[in-house]
PDB file of C-alpha atoms in Angstrom:
ATOM      1  CA  UNK K   1     -39.859-335.368-111.403  1.00  0.00           C
ATOM      2  CA  UNK K   2     -38.642-339.178-111.052  1.00  0.00           C
ATOM      3  CA  UNK K   3     -35.246-340.801-111.781  1.00  0.00           C
ATOM      4  CA  UNK K   4     -35.824-344.463-112.868  1.00  0.00           C
ATOM      5  CA  UNK K   5     -35.370-347.068-109.534  1.00  0.00           C
ATOM      6  CA  UNK K   6     -31.461-348.355-111.104  1.00  0.00           C
ATOM      7  CA  UNK K   7     -30.734-345.214-112.237  1.00  0.00           C
ATOM      8  CA  UNK K   8     -28.213-343.173-110.906  1.00  0.00           C
ATOM      9  CA  UNK K   9     -27.764-339.317-110.735  1.00  0.00           C
ATOM     10  CA  UNK K  10     -24.914-337.075-110.335  1.00  0.00           C
ATOM     11  CA  UNK K  11     -24.183-335.496-106.793  1.00  0.00           C
ATOM     12  CA  UNK K  12     -23.829-332.934-108.478  1.00  0.00           C
ATOM     13  CA  UNK K  13     -27.370-332.400-110.152  1.00  0.00           C
ATOM     14  CA  UNK K  14     -29.068-332.741-106.759  1.00  0.00           C
ATOM     15  CA  UNK K  15     -29.386-329.015-106.306  1.00  0.00           C
ATOM     16  CA  UNK K  16     -30.526-328.774-109.963  1.00  0.00           C
ATOM     17  CA  UNK K  17     -33.382-331.522-109.395  1.00  0.00           C
ATOM     18  CA  UNK K  18     -34.472-330.146-106.424  1.00  0.00           C
ATOM     19  CA  UNK K  19     -35.101-326.592-107.704  1.00  0.00           C
ATOM     20  CA  UNK K  20     -36.641-328.278-110.865  1.00  0.00           C
ATOM     21  CA  UNK K  21     -39.075-329.979-107.910  1.00  0.00           C
ATOM     22  CA  UNK K  22     -39.311-325.994-106.455  1.00  0.00           C
ATOM     23  CA  UNK K  23     -36.916-326.919-103.545  1.00  0.00           C
ATOM     24  CA  UNK K  24     -34.535-324.466-102.935  1.00  0.00           C
ATOM     25  CA  UNK K  25     -31.924-325.585 -99.945  1.00  0.00           C
ATOM     26  CA  UNK K  26     -28.504-324.389 -98.918  1.00  0.00           C
ATOM     27  CA  UNK K  27     -25.927-326.142-100.902  1.00  0.00           C
ATOM     28  CA  UNK K  28     -24.495-326.751 -97.144  1.00  0.00           C
ATOM     29  CA  UNK K  29     -28.385-328.958 -95.509  1.00  0.00           C
ATOM     30  CA  UNK K  30     -27.425-330.710 -99.047  1.00  0.00           C
ATOM     31  CA  UNK K  31     -24.257-331.946 -98.034  1.00  0.00           C
ATOM     32  CA  UNK K  32     -25.202-332.487 -94.378  1.00  0.00           C
ATOM     33  CA  UNK K  33     -28.420-334.986 -95.866  1.00  0.00           C
ATOM     34  CA  UNK K  34     -25.715-336.444 -98.113  1.00  0.00           C
ATOM     35  CA  UNK K  35     -23.273-337.054 -96.128  1.00  0.00           C
ATOM     36  CA  UNK K  36     -26.044-338.206 -92.838  1.00  0.00           C
ATOM     37  CA  UNK K  37     -28.680-340.156 -95.739  1.00  0.00           C
ATOM     38  CA  UNK K  38     -25.392-342.069 -96.876  1.00  0.00           C
ATOM     39  CA  UNK K  39     -22.510-341.889 -95.245  1.00  0.00           C
ATOM     40  CA  UNK K  40     -20.723-340.642 -98.764  1.00  0.00           C
ATOM     41  CA  UNK K  41     -18.324-338.644 -98.964  1.00  0.00           C
ATOM     42  CA  UNK K  42     -20.073-335.386-101.232  1.00  0.00           C
ATOM     43  CA  UNK K  43     -16.238-333.660-102.032  1.00  0.00           C
ATOM     44  CA  UNK K  44     -15.628-336.824-104.841  1.00  0.00           C
ATOM     45  CA  UNK K  45     -15.692-335.525-108.113  1.00  0.00           C
ATOM     46  CA  UNK K  46     -17.975-338.419-109.477  1.00  0.00           C
ATOM     47  CA  UNK K  47     -20.643-339.437-106.503  1.00  0.00           C
ATOM     48  CA  UNK K  48     -23.205-341.104-107.647  1.00  0.00           C
ATOM     49  CA  UNK K  49     -27.145-341.489-105.647  1.00  0.00           C
ATOM     50  CA  UNK K  50     -29.557-343.817-106.192  1.00  0.00           C
ATOM     51  CA  UNK K  51     -33.231-343.260-106.581  1.00  0.00           C
ATOM     52  CA  UNK K  52     -33.654-344.572-103.011  1.00  0.00           C
ATOM     53  CA  UNK K  53     -30.416-342.259-101.764  1.00  0.00           C
ATOM     54  CA  UNK K  54     -31.929-339.282-103.466  1.00  0.00           C
ATOM     55  CA  UNK K  55     -35.584-339.718-101.473  1.00  0.00           C
ATOM     56  CA  UNK K  56     -33.869-340.069 -97.926  1.00  0.00           C
ATOM     57  CA  UNK K  57     -32.001-337.228 -98.574  1.00  0.00           C
ATOM     58  CA  UNK K  58     -34.728-334.592 -99.629  1.00  0.00           C
ATOM     59  CA  UNK K  59     -36.689-336.289 -96.696  1.00  0.00           C
ATOM     60  CA  UNK K  60     -33.867-335.937 -94.571  1.00  0.00           C
ATOM     61  CA  UNK K  61     -34.180-332.030 -95.781  1.00  0.00           C
ATOM     62  CA  UNK K  62     -37.308-331.111 -96.010  1.00  0.00           C
ATOM     63  CA  UNK K  63     -39.147-333.886 -93.303  1.00  0.00           C
ATOM     64  CA  UNK K  64     -42.448-335.643 -94.150  1.00  0.00           C
ATOM     65  CA  UNK K  65     -45.726-334.246 -92.399  1.00  0.00           C
ATOM     66  CA  UNK K  66     -46.177-337.849 -91.565  1.00  0.00           C
ATOM     67  CA  UNK K  67     -43.794-337.262 -89.160  1.00  0.00           C
ATOM     68  CA  UNK K  68     -45.671-335.492 -86.395  1.00  0.00           C
ATOM     69  CA  UNK K  69     -42.566-333.119 -87.112  1.00  0.00           C
ATOM     70  CA  UNK K  70     -42.635-329.087 -87.167  1.00  0.00           C
ATOM     71  CA  UNK K  71     -40.614-327.963 -90.008  1.00  0.00           C
ATOM     72  CA  UNK K  72     -40.617-324.492 -87.880  1.00  0.00           C
ATOM     73  CA  UNK K  73     -38.401-327.100 -85.781  1.00  0.00           C
ATOM     74  CA  UNK K  74     -36.512-328.856 -88.030  1.00  0.00           C
ATOM     75  CA  UNK K  75     -35.447-326.392 -90.300  1.00  0.00           C
ATOM     76  CA  UNK K  76     -33.523-323.635 -88.835  1.00  0.00           C
ATOM     77  CA  UNK K  77     -33.887-319.138 -90.528  1.00  0.00           C
ATOM     78  CA  UNK K  78     -30.286-318.620 -91.586  1.00  0.00           C
ATOM     79  CA  UNK K  79     -29.158-315.244 -93.439  1.00  0.00           C
ATOM     80  CA  UNK K  80     -27.496-317.688 -96.062  1.00  0.00           C
ATOM     81  CA  UNK K  81     -31.040-319.571 -95.717  1.00  0.00           C
ATOM     82  CA  UNK K  82     -33.813-317.623 -95.142  1.00  0.00           C
ATOM     83  CA  UNK K  83     -37.505-319.208 -93.978  1.00  0.00           C
ATOM     84  CA  UNK K  84     -40.343-317.201 -94.467  1.00  0.00           C
ATOM     85  CA  UNK K  85     -43.327-318.324 -92.827  1.00  0.00           C
ATOM     86  CA  UNK K  86     -41.898-321.402 -93.215  1.00  0.00           C
ATOM     87  CA  UNK K  87     -41.504-320.977 -96.941  1.00  0.00           C
ATOM     88  CA  UNK K  88     -38.061-320.895 -98.766  1.00  0.00           C
ATOM     89  CA  UNK K  89     -37.593-317.622 -99.121  1.00  0.00           C
ATOM     90  CA  UNK K  90     -34.718-318.371-102.298  1.00  0.00           C
ATOM     91  CA  UNK K  91     -37.977-319.638-104.129  1.00  0.00           C
ATOM     92  CA  UNK K  92     -38.698-315.338-104.825  1.00  0.00           C
ATOM     93  CA  UNK K  93     -34.988-314.768-106.162  1.00  0.00           C
ATOM     94  CA  UNK K  94     -35.830-314.240-109.821  1.00  0.00           C
ATOM     95  CA  UNK K  95     -39.695-313.887-109.422  1.00  0.00           C
ATOM     96  CA  UNK K  96     -40.815-310.457-110.593  1.00  0.00           C
ATOM     97  CA  UNK K  97     -43.164-310.360-107.978  1.00  0.00           C
ATOM     98  CA  UNK K  98     -40.554-309.084-106.023  1.00  0.00           C
ATOM     99  CA  UNK K  99     -39.237-305.913-106.260  1.00  0.00           C
ATOM    100  CA  UNK K 100     -35.504-303.723-105.995  1.00  0.00           C
ATOM    101  CA  UNK K 101     -36.164-301.932-103.197  1.00  0.00           C
ATOM    102  CA  UNK K 102     -33.665-298.912-102.592  1.00  0.00           C
ATOM    103  CA  UNK K 103     -30.417-298.815-100.261  1.00  0.00           C
ATOM    104  CA  UNK K 104     -31.535-295.664 -98.995  1.00  0.00           C
ATOM    105  CA  UNK K 105     -34.952-297.114 -97.694  1.00  0.00           C
ATOM    106  CA  UNK K 106     -33.435-300.286 -96.193  1.00  0.00           C
ATOM    107  CA  UNK K 107     -30.786-298.187 -94.538  1.00  0.00           C
ATOM    108  CA  UNK K 108     -33.909-296.179 -93.151  1.00  0.00           C
ATOM    109  CA  UNK K 109     -35.529-298.206 -91.698  1.00  0.00           C
ATOM    110  CA  UNK K 110     -32.286-300.289 -89.965  1.00  0.00           C
ATOM    111  CA  UNK K 111     -31.251-296.436 -88.812  1.00  0.00           C
ATOM    112  CA  UNK K 112     -35.325-296.216 -87.332  1.00  0.00           C
ATOM    113  CA  UNK K 113     -34.039-299.836 -85.683  1.00  0.00           C
ATOM    114  CA  UNK K 114     -31.534-299.101 -83.924  1.00  0.00           C
ATOM    115  CA  UNK K 115     -32.947-294.809 -82.472  1.00  0.00           C
ATOM    116  CA  UNK K 116     -35.817-296.988 -81.280  1.00  0.00           C
ATOM    117  CA  UNK K 117     -34.002-299.701 -79.426  1.00  0.00           C
ATOM    118  CA  UNK K 118     -31.659-296.837 -77.828  1.00  0.00           C
ATOM    119  CA  UNK K 119     -34.421-295.052 -77.801  1.00  0.00           C
ATOM    120  CA  UNK K 120     -36.444-297.364 -75.217  1.00  0.00           C
ATOM    121  CA  UNK K 121     -33.415-298.295 -73.359  1.00  0.00           C
ATOM    122  CA  UNK K 122     -33.045-294.248 -72.658  1.00  0.00           C
ATOM    123  CA  UNK K 123     -36.688-294.397 -70.987  1.00  0.00           C
ATOM    124  CA  UNK K 124     -36.055-297.847 -69.466  1.00  0.00           C
ATOM    125  CA  UNK K 125     -32.537-296.163 -67.520  1.00  0.00           C
ATOM    126  CA  UNK K 126     -35.267-293.004 -66.437  1.00  0.00           C
ATOM    127  CA  UNK K 127     -38.015-295.348 -65.590  1.00  0.00           C
ATOM    128  CA  UNK K 128     -35.475-297.152 -62.842  1.00  0.00           C
ATOM    129  CA  UNK K 129     -33.426-293.859 -61.661  1.00  0.00           C
ATOM    130  CA  UNK K 130     -36.729-292.744 -60.655  1.00  0.00           C
ATOM    131  CA  UNK K 131     -37.273-295.981 -58.341  1.00  0.00           C
ATOM    132  CA  UNK K 132     -34.390-295.714 -56.797  1.00  0.00           C
ATOM    133  CA  UNK K 133     -34.918-291.532 -56.371  1.00  0.00           C
ATOM    134  CA  UNK K 134     -38.513-293.046 -55.254  1.00  0.00           C
ATOM    135  CA  UNK K 135     -37.007-295.699 -52.646  1.00  0.00           C
ATOM    136  CA  UNK K 136     -34.221-293.243 -51.620  1.00  0.00           C
ATOM    137  CA  UNK K 137     -37.098-291.085 -50.374  1.00  0.00           C
ATOM    138  CA  UNK K 138     -38.617-293.814 -48.544  1.00  0.00           C
ATOM    139  CA  UNK K 139     -36.124-294.943 -46.937  1.00  0.00           C
ATOM    140  CA  UNK K 140     -34.845-290.974 -45.885  1.00  0.00           C
ATOM    141  CA  UNK K 141     -38.334-290.570 -44.459  1.00  0.00           C
ATOM    142  CA  UNK K 142     -38.505-293.554 -42.419  1.00  0.00           C
ATOM    143  CA  UNK K 143     -35.469-292.261 -40.885  1.00  0.00           C
ATOM    144  CA  UNK K 144     -36.279-288.867 -40.351  1.00  0.00           C
ATOM    145  CA  UNK K 145     -39.460-291.016 -38.330  1.00  0.00           C
ATOM    146  CA  UNK K 146     -37.225-293.425 -36.581  1.00  0.00           C
ATOM    147  CA  UNK K 147     -35.142-290.279 -35.059  1.00  0.00           C
ATOM    148  CA  UNK K 148     -38.177-288.334 -33.913  1.00  0.00           C
ATOM    149  CA  UNK K 149     -39.684-291.306 -32.259  1.00  0.00           C
ATOM    150  CA  UNK K 150     -36.227-291.462 -30.490  1.00  0.00           C
ATOM    151  CA  UNK K 151     -36.478-287.808 -29.633  1.00  0.00           C
ATOM    152  CA  UNK K 152     -39.199-288.331 -28.032  1.00  0.00           C
ATOM    153  CA  UNK K 153     -38.563-291.733 -26.455  1.00  0.00           C
ATOM    154  CA  UNK K 154     -35.986-289.396 -24.735  1.00  0.00           C
ATOM    155  CA  UNK K 155     -38.610-286.476 -23.849  1.00  0.00           C
ATOM    156  CA  UNK K 156     -41.010-288.971 -22.429  1.00  0.00           C
ATOM    157  CA  UNK K 157     -37.511-290.332 -20.174  1.00  0.00           C
ATOM    158  CA  UNK K 158     -36.556-287.727 -19.101  1.00  0.00           C
ATOM    159  CA  UNK K 159     -39.568-287.107 -17.765  1.00  0.00           C
ATOM    160  CA  UNK K 160     -40.642-289.511 -15.734  1.00  0.00           C
ATOM    161  CA  UNK K 161     -42.998-290.854 -17.257  1.00  0.00           C
ATOM    162  CA  UNK K 162     -43.857-294.409 -17.448  1.00  0.00           C
ATOM    163  CA  UNK K 163     -43.318-296.585 -20.449  1.00  0.00           C
ATOM    164  CA  UNK K 164     -43.659-299.665 -21.542  1.00  0.00           C
ATOM    165  CA  UNK K 165     -40.632-302.088 -22.147  1.00  0.00           C
ATOM    166  CA  UNK K 166     -40.709-305.178 -24.799  1.00  0.00           C
ATOM    167  CA  UNK K 167     -42.044-307.560 -22.037  1.00  0.00           C
ATOM    168  CA  UNK K 168     -44.943-304.394 -21.709  1.00  0.00           C
ATOM    169  CA  UNK K 169     -44.710-304.260 -18.495  1.00  0.00           C
ATOM    170  CA  UNK K 170     -44.915-300.877 -17.012  1.00  0.00           C
ATOM    171  CA  UNK K 171     -41.127-299.507 -16.058  1.00  0.00           C
ATOM    172  CA  UNK K 172     -41.133-295.873 -13.992  1.00  0.00           C
ATOM    173  CA  UNK K 173     -38.431-294.687 -16.502  1.00  0.00           C
ATOM    174  CA  UNK K 174     -37.634-291.454 -14.186  1.00  0.00           C
ATOM    175  CA  UNK K 175     -37.512-292.232 -10.729  1.00  0.00           C
ATOM    176  CA  UNK K 176     -35.184-294.262  -8.371  1.00  0.00           C
ATOM    177  CA  UNK K 177     -36.805-297.394  -6.828  1.00  0.00           C
TER     178      UNK K 177
END
């Protein structure tokens, strides 16, 4: 659908014009693009747009492929304007292919998701506790070995055995010189 270059269209008709072109942006996207492209106040009651301005607004919302920008980096999916694989979910509204879903199925899906998340947290907590227990046991074992070595060292010194000091020299630990 094209408007004549010299004619103008009302800003109020922009959503229906875009819908006719199989585009379904949110009103907020339209308002932001209108403000960015034309610097005009979208709250004015009788705001008229030229074809050039309408094209600029459309290109701000739907970035042309020739720009090299990816649509997923330009438009973000939100609760009010969901995007599915880069396509607007609003296109499906009112479509016969979209089936009504019972609320119980949706609630069950949410419940299962929450339960799965909670189970994952419990599993991670168990793993963390096992790792802490393993570290604690390793430290206790190291401490036990250190104490046994000290006992052997003390027992060896008491028997008059020659031991090596830190420098590697033989030292007579039990006898007086």
